[in-house]
mmCIF file of C-alpha atoms in Angstrom:
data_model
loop_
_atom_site.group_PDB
_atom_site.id
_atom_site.type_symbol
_atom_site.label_atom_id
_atom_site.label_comp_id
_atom_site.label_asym_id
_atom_site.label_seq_id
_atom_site.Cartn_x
_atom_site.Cartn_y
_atom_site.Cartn_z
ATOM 1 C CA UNK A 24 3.423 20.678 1.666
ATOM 2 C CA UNK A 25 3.145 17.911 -1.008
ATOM 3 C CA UNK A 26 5.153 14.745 0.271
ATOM 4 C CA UNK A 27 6.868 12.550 -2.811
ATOM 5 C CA UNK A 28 5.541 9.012 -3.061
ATOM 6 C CA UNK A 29 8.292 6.363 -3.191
ATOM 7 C CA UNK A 30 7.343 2.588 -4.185
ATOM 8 C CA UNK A 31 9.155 -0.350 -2.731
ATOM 9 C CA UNK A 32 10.143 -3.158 -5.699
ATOM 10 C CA UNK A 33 8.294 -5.290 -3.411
ATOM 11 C CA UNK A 34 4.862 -2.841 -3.615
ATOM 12 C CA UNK A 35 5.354 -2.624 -7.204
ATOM 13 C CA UNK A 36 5.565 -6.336 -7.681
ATOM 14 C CA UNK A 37 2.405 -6.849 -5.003
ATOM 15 C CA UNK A 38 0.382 -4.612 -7.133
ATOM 16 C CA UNK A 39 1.691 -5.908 -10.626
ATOM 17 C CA UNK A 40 0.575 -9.566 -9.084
ATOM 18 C CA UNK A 41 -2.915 -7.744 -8.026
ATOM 19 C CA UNK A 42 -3.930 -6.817 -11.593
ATOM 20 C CA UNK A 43 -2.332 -9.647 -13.339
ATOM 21 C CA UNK A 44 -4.430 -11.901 -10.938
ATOM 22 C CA UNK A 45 -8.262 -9.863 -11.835
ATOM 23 C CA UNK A 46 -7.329 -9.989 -15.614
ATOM 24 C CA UNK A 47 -6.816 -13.935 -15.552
ATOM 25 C CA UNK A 48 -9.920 -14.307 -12.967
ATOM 26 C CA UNK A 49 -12.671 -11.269 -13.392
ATOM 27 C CA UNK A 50 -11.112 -9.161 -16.470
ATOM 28 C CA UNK A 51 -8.938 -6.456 -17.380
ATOM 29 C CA UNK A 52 -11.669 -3.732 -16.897
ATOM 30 C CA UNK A 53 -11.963 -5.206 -13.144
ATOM 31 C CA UNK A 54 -8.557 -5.198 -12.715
ATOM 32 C CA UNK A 55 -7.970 -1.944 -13.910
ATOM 33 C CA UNK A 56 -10.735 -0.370 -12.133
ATOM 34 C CA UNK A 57 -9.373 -1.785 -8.097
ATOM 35 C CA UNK A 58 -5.562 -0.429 -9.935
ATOM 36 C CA UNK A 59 -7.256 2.966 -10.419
ATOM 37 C CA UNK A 60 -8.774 2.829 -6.826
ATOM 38 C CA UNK A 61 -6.106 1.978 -4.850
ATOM 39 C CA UNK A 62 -3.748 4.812 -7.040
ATOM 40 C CA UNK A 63 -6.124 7.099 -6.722
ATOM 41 C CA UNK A 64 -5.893 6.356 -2.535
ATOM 42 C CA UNK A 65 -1.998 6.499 -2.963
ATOM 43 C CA UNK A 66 -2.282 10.060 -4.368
ATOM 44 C CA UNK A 67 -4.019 10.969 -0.860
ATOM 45 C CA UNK A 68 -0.819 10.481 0.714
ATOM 46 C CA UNK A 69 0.992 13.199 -1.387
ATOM 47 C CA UNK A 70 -1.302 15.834 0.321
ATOM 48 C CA UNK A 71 -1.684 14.325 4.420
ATOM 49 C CA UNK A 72 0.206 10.810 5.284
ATOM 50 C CA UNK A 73 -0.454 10.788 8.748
ATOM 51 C CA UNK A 74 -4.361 9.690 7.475
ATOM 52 C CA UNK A 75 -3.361 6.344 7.739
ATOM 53 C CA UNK A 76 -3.326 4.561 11.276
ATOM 54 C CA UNK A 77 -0.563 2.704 12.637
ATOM 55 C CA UNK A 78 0.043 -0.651 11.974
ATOM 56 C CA UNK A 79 0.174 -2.543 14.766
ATOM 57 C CA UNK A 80 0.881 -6.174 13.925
ATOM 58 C CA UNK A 81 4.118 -3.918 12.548
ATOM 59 C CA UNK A 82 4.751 -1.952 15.375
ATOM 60 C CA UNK A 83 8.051 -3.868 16.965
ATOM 61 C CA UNK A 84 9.729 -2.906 13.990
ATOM 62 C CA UNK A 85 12.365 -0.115 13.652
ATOM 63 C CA UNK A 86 10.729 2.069 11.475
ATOM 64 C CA UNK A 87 7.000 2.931 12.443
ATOM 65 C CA UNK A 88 4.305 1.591 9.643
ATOM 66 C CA UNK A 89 0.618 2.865 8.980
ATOM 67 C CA UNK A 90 -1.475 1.599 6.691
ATOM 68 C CA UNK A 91 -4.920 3.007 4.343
ATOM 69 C CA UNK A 92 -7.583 0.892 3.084
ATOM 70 C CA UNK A 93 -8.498 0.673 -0.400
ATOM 71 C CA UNK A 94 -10.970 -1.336 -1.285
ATOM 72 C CA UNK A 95 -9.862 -4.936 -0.161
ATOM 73 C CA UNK A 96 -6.194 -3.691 0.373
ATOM 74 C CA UNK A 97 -4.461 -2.175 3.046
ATOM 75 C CA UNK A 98 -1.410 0.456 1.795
ATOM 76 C CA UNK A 99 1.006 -0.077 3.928
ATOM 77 C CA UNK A 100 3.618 2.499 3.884
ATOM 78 C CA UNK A 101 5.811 4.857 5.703
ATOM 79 C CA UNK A 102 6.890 8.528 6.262
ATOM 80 C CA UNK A 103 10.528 10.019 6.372
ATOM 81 C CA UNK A 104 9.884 13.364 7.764
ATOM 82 C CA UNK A 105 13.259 14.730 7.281
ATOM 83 C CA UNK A 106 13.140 14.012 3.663
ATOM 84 C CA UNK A 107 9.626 14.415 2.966
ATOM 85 C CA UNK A 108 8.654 11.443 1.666
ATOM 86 C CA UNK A 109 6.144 8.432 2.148
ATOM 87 C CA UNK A 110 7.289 4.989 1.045
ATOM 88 C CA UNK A 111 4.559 2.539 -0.081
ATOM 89 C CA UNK A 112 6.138 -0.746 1.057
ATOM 90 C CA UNK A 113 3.138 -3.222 0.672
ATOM 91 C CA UNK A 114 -0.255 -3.822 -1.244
ATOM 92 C CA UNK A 115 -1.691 -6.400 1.156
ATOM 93 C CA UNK A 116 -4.780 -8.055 1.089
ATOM 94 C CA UNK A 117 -6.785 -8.077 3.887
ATOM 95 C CA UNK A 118 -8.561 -11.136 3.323
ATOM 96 C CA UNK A 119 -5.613 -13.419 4.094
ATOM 97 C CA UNK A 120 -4.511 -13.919 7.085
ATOM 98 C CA UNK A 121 -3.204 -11.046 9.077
ATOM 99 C CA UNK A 122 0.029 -12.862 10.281
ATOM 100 C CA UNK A 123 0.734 -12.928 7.012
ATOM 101 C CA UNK A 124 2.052 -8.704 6.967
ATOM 102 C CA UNK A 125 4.482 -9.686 9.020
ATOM 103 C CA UNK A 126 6.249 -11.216 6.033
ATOM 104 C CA UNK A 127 9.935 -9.896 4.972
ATOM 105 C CA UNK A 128 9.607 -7.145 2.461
#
């Protein structure tokens, strides 16, 4: 079964902020290189979601989060069964502070 891929305004904006950030501070071929990478990783979902883990600093929350690494990022995102679909919700970095997920979205 291949599983649609949603995006969340919010995950669109996170990632739009991600490139625009590595073309003012590295370069656009940086920034579109970690782009690539983490769409490429966002593709994986399409074919197995569940390879994420669960999130846990998101766990008390209603609807159950997991998350996959790409490169410096976790993809945080979740599955509606029932409709067959994943919903990328966040682009976070991991270097910031991890209380920081826990941030309205």
């Amino acid at each position: 079964m291949k599983w649609n891929v949603i995006w969340s305004n919010f995950a669109e904006q996170q990632l739009d902020e991600i490139f625009e950030y590595f073309v003012e501070n590295i370069g656009k071929p940086t920034a579109q290189k970690i782009i690539f990478t983490i769409l490429v990783d966002v593709e994986k979902l399409e074919k197995n979601p569940f390879i994420g883990q669960e999130e846990d600093l998101l766990k008390n929350r209603k609807i159950k989060y997991r998350y996959l690494i790409s490169t410096n990022y976790k993809i945080i995102y979740s599955i509606d069964e029932e409709k067959g679909y994943v919903k990328i919700v966040d682009i976070f970095d991991s270097r910031q502070n991890p209380k920081k997920i826990k941030r309205k979205k």
